[in-house]
mmCIF file of C-alpha atoms in Angstrom:
data_model
loop_
_atom_site.group_PDB
_atom_site.id
_atom_site.type_symbol
_atom_site.label_atom_id
_atom_site.label_comp_id
_atom_site.label_asym_id
_atom_site.label_seq_id
_atom_site.Cartn_x
_atom_site.Cartn_y
_atom_site.Cartn_z
ATOM 1 C CA MET A 426 174.431 -33.273 39.597
ATOM 2 C CA ALA A 427 175.392 -34.479 37.005
ATOM 3 C CA THR A 428 178.483 -33.503 35.238
ATOM 4 C CA THR A 429 180.681 -34.079 31.920
ATOM 5 C CA ILE A 430 184.163 -33.227 30.563
ATOM 6 C CA PRO A 431 183.922 -31.979 27.888
ATOM 7 C CA THR A 432 186.489 -34.458 25.218
ATOM 8 C CA LYS A 433 188.667 -31.716 23.737
ATOM 9 C CA LEU A 434 189.592 -32.072 27.893
ATOM 10 C CA LYS A 435 190.240 -35.076 27.874
ATOM 11 C CA PHE A 436 192.073 -35.453 23.827
ATOM 12 C CA ALA A 437 194.024 -32.101 25.313
ATOM 13 C CA GLN A 438 195.472 -33.028 28.086
ATOM 14 C CA VAL A 439 196.922 -37.102 26.448
ATOM 15 C CA ASP A 440 197.439 -35.623 22.651
ATOM 16 C CA SER A 441 201.453 -34.180 23.399
ATOM 17 C CA GLY A 442 200.971 -32.871 19.758
ATOM 18 C CA THR A 443 198.050 -30.588 21.046
ATOM 19 C CA THR A 444 198.144 -26.841 20.472
ATOM 20 C CA ALA A 445 194.625 -25.810 21.514
ATOM 21 C CA PRO A 446 194.230 -24.895 24.485
ATOM 22 C CA ALA A 447 197.716 -24.343 24.446
ATOM 23 C CA GLY A 448 199.872 -26.709 26.555
ATOM 24 C CA LYS A 449 198.765 -29.211 29.520
ATOM 25 C CA ILE A 450 196.809 -28.253 32.350
ATOM 26 C CA SER A 451 198.358 -28.712 36.204
ATOM 27 C CA PHE A 452 195.362 -29.504 38.766
ATOM 28 C CA ASP A 453 196.975 -29.263 41.277
ATOM 29 C CA SER A 454 198.444 -25.705 41.141
ATOM 30 C CA ALA A 455 196.113 -23.566 37.828
ATOM 31 C CA THR A 456 193.586 -21.629 38.797
ATOM 32 C CA PHE A 457 190.161 -22.616 37.997
ATOM 33 C CA GLU A 458 186.518 -20.201 39.163
ATOM 34 C CA CYS A 459 183.016 -21.490 37.817
ATOM 35 C CA LEU A 460 180.146 -19.195 35.593
ATOM 36 C CA LEU A 461 176.653 -19.740 35.604
ATOM 37 C CA VAL A 462 175.143 -19.990 32.329
ATOM 38 C CA VAL A 463 171.518 -20.621 31.843
ATOM 39 C CA ALA A 464 170.045 -23.232 29.312
ATOM 40 C CA GLY A 465 169.285 -21.514 26.334
ATOM 41 C CA SER A 466 169.115 -23.154 23.669
ATOM 42 C CA GLY A 467 169.560 -27.021 26.130
ATOM 43 C CA ALA A 468 173.465 -27.876 27.247
ATOM 44 C CA PRO A 469 176.829 -26.496 26.249
ATOM 45 C CA ASN A 470 177.515 -29.597 23.607
ATOM 46 C CA THR A 471 181.210 -32.052 25.189
ATOM 47 C CA THR A 472 181.529 -33.599 22.491
ATOM 48 C CA ASN A 473 184.989 -33.807 20.161
ATOM 49 C CA SER A 474 182.983 -31.127 18.151
ATOM 50 C CA GLY A 475 182.260 -28.729 21.491
ATOM 51 C CA VAL A 476 183.036 -27.058 23.722
ATOM 52 C CA GLN A 477 186.539 -25.960 24.541
ATOM 53 C CA SER A 478 186.877 -23.016 25.557
ATOM 54 C CA VAL A 479 184.510 -20.378 28.013
ATOM 55 C CA ALA A 480 183.181 -18.652 24.782
ATOM 56 C CA ASP A 481 182.510 -21.953 23.165
ATOM 57 C CA VAL A 482 179.864 -22.097 26.499
ATOM 58 C CA THR A 483 178.925 -18.298 26.156
ATOM 59 C CA GLY A 484 178.413 -18.177 22.373
ATOM 60 C CA SER A 485 175.409 -20.528 22.774
ATOM 61 C CA ASN A 486 173.620 -20.187 26.845
ATOM 62 C CA ALA A 487 174.033 -16.937 28.370
ATOM 63 C CA GLU A 488 175.998 -16.036 31.593
ATOM 64 C CA VAL A 489 173.294 -15.424 34.006
ATOM 65 C CA THR A 490 172.519 -11.660 35.194
ATOM 66 C CA GLY A 491 171.910 -10.156 38.331
ATOM 67 C CA THR A 492 172.705 -7.948 40.984
ATOM 68 C CA GLY A 493 175.606 -9.724 42.929
ATOM 69 C CA TYR A 494 176.780 -12.303 40.375
ATOM 70 C CA SER A 495 179.878 -13.069 39.553
ATOM 71 C CA ARG A 496 182.458 -15.612 37.956
ATOM 72 C CA GLN A 497 183.385 -17.607 41.578
ATOM 73 C CA THR A 498 187.832 -18.625 42.191
ATOM 74 C CA LEU A 499 187.504 -22.425 43.135
ATOM 75 C CA THR A 500 189.458 -22.361 46.366
ATOM 76 C CA GLY A 501 190.760 -25.693 48.138
ATOM 77 C CA VAL A 502 191.721 -27.326 45.763
ATOM 78 C CA THR A 503 193.370 -30.951 45.477
ATOM 79 C CA LEU A 504 195.208 -33.291 43.273
ATOM 80 C CA ALA A 505 195.157 -36.430 45.511
ATOM 81 C CA ASN A 506 195.744 -40.419 45.003
ATOM 82 C CA ASP A 507 193.197 -41.982 46.049
ATOM 83 C CA GLY A 508 194.847 -42.821 49.689
ATOM 84 C CA THR A 509 193.209 -46.139 50.132
ATOM 85 C CA ILE A 510 194.080 -48.723 47.738
ATOM 86 C CA ASN A 511 196.200 -46.201 45.288
ATOM 87 C CA THR A 512 194.402 -47.234 41.710
ATOM 88 C CA GLN A 513 193.342 -43.469 41.657
ATOM 89 C CA VAL A 514 193.064 -40.071 41.566
ATOM 90 C CA ASP A 515 191.242 -37.411 42.550
ATOM 91 C CA TRP A 516 190.575 -33.718 41.815
ATOM 92 C CA SER A 517 188.614 -31.803 44.109
ATOM 93 C CA PHE A 518 187.586 -28.570 45.613
ATOM 94 C CA GLY A 519 185.961 -26.400 48.091
ATOM 95 C CA ASP A 520 182.322 -25.554 48.145
ATOM 96 C CA ILE A 521 181.296 -22.531 46.006
ATOM 97 C CA THR A 522 178.600 -19.615 47.228
ATOM 98 C CA PHE A 523 177.263 -17.459 45.458
ATOM 99 C CA ALA A 524 176.046 -15.030 47.799
ATOM 100 C CA GLN A 525 171.952 -15.026 48.296
ATOM 101 C CA ASN A 526 170.548 -11.462 46.513
ATOM 102 C CA ALA A 527 166.991 -10.608 46.081
ATOM 103 C CA ALA A 528 167.801 -8.892 43.098
ATOM 104 C CA GLY A 529 170.019 -11.917 41.961
ATOM 105 C CA PHE A 530 169.607 -14.583 38.459
ATOM 106 C CA THR A 531 166.420 -16.857 38.846
ATOM 107 C CA ASN A 532 167.822 -19.230 35.557
ATOM 108 C CA ALA A 533 171.362 -20.238 36.345
ATOM 109 C CA ARG A 534 171.198 -24.219 35.522
ATOM 110 C CA TYR A 535 174.312 -25.279 33.907
ATOM 111 C CA ALA A 536 178.288 -23.796 36.067
ATOM 112 C CA ILE A 537 180.954 -24.086 34.030
ATOM 113 C CA LEU A 538 184.642 -25.153 35.367
ATOM 114 C CA TYR A 539 187.551 -23.529 33.853
ATOM 115 C CA THR A 540 190.841 -22.542 34.148
ATOM 116 C CA THR A 541 192.258 -19.252 33.765
ATOM 117 C CA SER A 542 195.899 -20.143 34.105
ATOM 118 C CA ILE A 543 195.874 -21.216 30.399
ATOM 119 C CA GLY A 544 195.242 -18.049 27.608
ATOM 120 C CA SER A 545 194.656 -14.767 28.519
ATOM 121 C CA ALA A 546 190.387 -14.527 27.404
ATOM 122 C CA ASP A 547 187.066 -15.975 27.558
ATOM 123 C CA ALA A 548 188.631 -17.672 24.533
ATOM 124 C CA SER A 549 191.265 -19.003 25.526
ATOM 125 C CA TYR A 550 190.033 -20.526 28.976
ATOM 126 C CA PRO A 551 189.748 -24.010 28.852
ATOM 127 C CA VAL A 552 186.939 -25.623 29.670
ATOM 128 C CA VAL A 553 187.034 -28.211 32.746
ATOM 129 C CA ALA A 554 183.808 -29.263 33.653
ATOM 130 C CA VAL A 555 179.970 -29.089 32.821
ATOM 131 C CA CYS A 556 178.256 -29.174 35.477
ATOM 132 C CA ASP A 557 173.923 -29.772 34.905
ATOM 133 C CA LEU A 558 172.589 -28.048 37.837
ATOM 134 C CA GLY A 559 169.706 -30.413 36.786
ATOM 135 C CA ALA A 560 167.049 -27.198 37.391
ATOM 136 C CA ASN A 561 166.985 -23.457 37.134
ATOM 137 C CA GLN A 562 168.888 -22.075 40.168
ATOM 138 C CA SER A 563 168.045 -18.842 42.248
ATOM 139 C CA VAL A 564 169.713 -17.069 44.736
ATOM 140 C CA GLN A 565 166.216 -14.739 45.760
ATOM 141 C CA ALA A 566 165.866 -16.855 48.622
ATOM 142 C CA ALA A 567 169.105 -18.310 49.879
ATOM 143 C CA SER A 568 172.357 -18.861 48.802
ATOM 144 C CA LEU A 569 174.031 -21.533 45.948
ATOM 145 C CA VAL A 570 176.002 -23.591 47.263
ATOM 146 C CA LEU A 571 177.938 -25.994 44.627
ATOM 147 C CA THR A 572 179.413 -29.709 46.306
ATOM 148 C CA CYS A 573 182.131 -30.811 44.974
ATOM 149 C CA PRO A 574 180.725 -35.130 45.533
ATOM 150 C CA THR A 575 182.662 -37.119 47.344
ATOM 151 C CA GLY A 576 186.148 -38.213 46.598
ATOM 152 C CA GLY A 577 186.538 -36.150 43.998
ATOM 153 C CA LEU A 578 184.011 -33.966 40.246
ATOM 154 C CA ILE A 579 187.163 -36.178 37.857
ATOM 155 C CA GLN A 580 188.559 -38.904 39.307
ATOM 156 C CA TRP A 581 191.124 -40.766 36.910
ATOM 157 C CA SER A 582 191.604 -44.553 37.262
#
């Protein structure tokens, strides 16, 4: 699973004067969610002129639909020092599971991770990561389980 961190998010986290998205994300205590989108017109644009909020993603790439689909809240979110050489901070979470459903979606291409702790709707929820699932994914025959990479999805060195 290839993952890209949107440029606008990186800038917003280090620029003390930024107003959009409002405030910094507390990676160890915020609420994070995952939604799935279809390939549509291509990968969500993660450059400095691209995605910043969930609405930026779902505006050009439709969110998947299908019986039983719903956005998932991340569990087991941790922010920790790597503990080995103490030069890296890692952000990770538990498995994200979209349950098997014979009438479920067949066209999920991107997983969008975002926080609901800033803002009050898709237009103001900051996108934290865009994960390319490599090919269209389905839940019709089995559950779709997204696993955080060993060492964390985001690593600051």
